[in-house]
Coordinates of C-alpha atoms in Angstrom, one line a residue:
M49 CA 0.2 0.1 0.2
K50 CA 1.4 3.5 -1.3
K51 CA 1.2 6.4 1.4
N52 CA -0.2 8.7 -0.1
A53 CA 1.1 12.7 0.9
L54 CA -2.8 13.4 2.5
S55 CA -3.5 10.5 4.7
F56 CA -2.5 11.1 8.3
P57 CA -1.2 8.5 11.0
R58 CA -3.3 6.5 12.5
K59 CA -4.1 7.4 16.2
K60 CA -2.8 5.0 18.8
K61 CA -5.9 4.5 22.1
G62 CA -3.0 5.5 24.8
V63 CA -1.4 8.7 23.2
T64 CA -4.9 10.0 23.0
S65 CA -6.5 9.6 26.4
L66 CA -2.6 11.0 27.8
S67 CA -2.9 14.1 25.4
L68 CA -6.6 15.1 26.9
R69 CA -5.5 14.7 29.9
K70 CA -2.3 17.4 30.0
N71 CA -4.8 19.6 27.8
K72 CA -7.7 19.6 30.9
G73 CA -4.5 20.5 33.3
S74 CA -3.3 23.4 30.4
L75 CA -7.1 24.3 30.9
L76 CA -7.0 25.0 34.5
L77 CA -3.3 27.2 34.5
E78 CA -5.0 29.2 31.0
A79 CA -8.4 29.6 33.0
L80 CA -6.8 30.5 36.7
L81 CA -4.1 33.0 34.5
S82 CA -7.1 34.2 33.2
V83 CA -8.8 35.5 36.2
V84 CA -5.3 36.8 37.3
I85 CA -4.9 39.0 34.3
L86 CA -8.8 40.1 34.4
S87 CA -8.5 40.9 37.8
T88 CA -5.3 43.2 37.7
C89 CA -6.5 44.5 35.4
I90 CA -10.0 45.2 36.3
T91 CA -8.1 46.9 39.7
L92 CA -5.9 48.7 38.0
I93 CA -8.8 50.7 36.0
I94 CA -11.0 50.7 38.5
Q95 CA -7.7 52.6 40.6
S96 CA -7.2 54.7 37.4
L97 CA -11.4 55.5 38.1
T98 CA -11.0 57.0 41.8
S99 CA -8.2 59.4 41.0
S100 CA -9.6 60.5 38.3
L101 CA -12.3 61.2 40.4
R102 CA -10.8 63.1 43.6
A103 CA -9.1 65.3 41.3
L104 CA -12.1 66.5 39.6
T105 CA -13.4 67.7 42.8
Y106 CA -10.2 68.8 43.9
S107 CA -10.6 70.8 40.4
Q108 CA -14.2 71.6 41.4
D109 CA -13.6 73.0 45.0
Y110 CA -10.6 74.8 43.6
S111 CA -13.1 76.2 41.3
Q112 CA -15.0 77.1 43.8
A113 CA -12.5 78.6 45.4
L114 CA -11.3 81.7 42.6
I115 CA -14.6 82.6 41.6
L116 CA -15.7 83.4 45.9
A117 CA -12.1 85.1 46.0
E118 CA -12.9 87.2 42.7
N119 CA -16.1 88.1 44.0
K120 CA -14.7 88.9 47.5
M121 CA -11.7 91.3 45.7
Q122 CA -14.4 93.3 43.8
E123 CA -16.5 94.2 46.8
F124 CA -13.4 95.8 47.6
L125 CA -12.5 97.2 45.1
L126 CA -15.9 99.0 44.5
K127 CA -15.0 100.2 48.1
G128 CA -12.6 102.2 46.0
I129 CA -10.0 102.2 49.3
A130 CA -8.8 100.7 52.2
P131 CA -7.3 101.5 55.2
A132 CA -3.5 99.9 56.0
G133 CA -3.9 97.8 58.7
L134 CA -7.4 96.3 57.3
S135 CA -8.0 92.7 58.4
E136 CA -11.2 90.7 57.8
S137 CA -11.8 87.6 58.1
G138 CA -14.9 85.9 58.1
E139 CA -17.0 82.6 56.5
F140 CA -19.5 82.8 53.2
S141 CA -22.9 81.8 53.1
E142 CA -25.0 78.6 51.8
P143 CA -24.2 76.9 50.1
Y144 CA -20.4 78.1 50.7
E145 CA -19.7 77.0 54.4
K146 CA -17.1 75.4 54.1
Y147 CA -15.2 78.0 52.6
R148 CA -13.1 81.0 54.8
Y149 CA -11.4 84.5 53.8
S150 CA -9.0 86.2 54.9
A151 CA -8.1 90.1 54.2
K152 CA -5.3 92.4 55.4
A153 CA -4.2 95.6 54.2
E154 CA -0.9 97.1 54.6
A155 CA 0.8 100.3 53.7
L156 CA 3.3 100.2 51.4
T157 CA 6.9 102.2 52.2
A158 CA 8.1 102.3 49.2
E159 CA 8.3 106.7 48.5
D160 CA 6.7 105.7 44.8
Q161 CA 4.6 103.8 46.2
Q162 CA 2.5 106.7 48.6
G163 CA -1.1 106.3 49.1
L164 CA -1.3 103.1 47.8
N165 CA -2.3 99.8 50.0
D166 CA -0.6 96.2 49.4
L167 CA -4.8 94.3 49.9
T168 CA -4.4 90.5 50.6
L169 CA -6.8 88.1 50.0
T170 CA -7.0 84.5 51.1
I171 CA -10.0 81.8 50.2
S172 CA -9.9 78.9 52.7
W173 CA -11.7 75.2 52.6
N174 CA -11.2 72.4 54.3
A175 CA -11.0 69.0 51.6
G176 CA -11.4 66.3 54.0
K177 CA -7.9 66.1 56.2
R178 CA -6.0 68.3 53.7
K179 CA -6.3 72.7 53.9
N180 CA -6.7 74.2 50.8
A181 CA -6.3 78.0 50.0
V182 CA -6.1 80.7 47.4
T183 CA -4.2 84.0 47.9
L184 CA -5.6 87.3 45.8
E185 CA -3.0 90.2 46.2
T186 CA -3.9 93.8 44.5
Y187 CA -2.9 97.6 45.3
I188 CA -5.7 99.8 46.4
L189 CA -6.0 103.1 47.1
A190 CA -5.8 104.3 50.8
E191 CA -7.4 106.0 53.2
E192 CA -6.3 109.6 52.9
E193 CA -5.3 110.9 56.7
K194 CA -7.5 113.5 57.4
S195 CA -6.6 116.6 59.3
E196 CA -8.2 118.9 61.4

């Protein structure tokens, strides 16, 4: 009988059952490896989402503090003057009760800056255990001294 290039050798009974046993063991190993890889990927994705949410919350708080600082600074600028030695602090009303402000005005000492005060406004808030703050600083006219 001639062997054809397309004919396959006959399978022996003992070899097939042995190869099936090896495949069962490797199938279990592949499944365990897949579970480990999948759980690692899911853990990394969840950590990324948590970090993104934390950054988004911080950005929101920071933006809100900047808006409050700008509004408070505009209140001082609308008055047009601030006395040297001004020290004011307080809290914002709802819904911004977690934010606090403090304002200080100090006279500038340089000769070319006479009549100006350095106004510093700080907005602070707590985010968990961390204390955050935003500071704005500008020059504002000093109150003129009244002579009698």
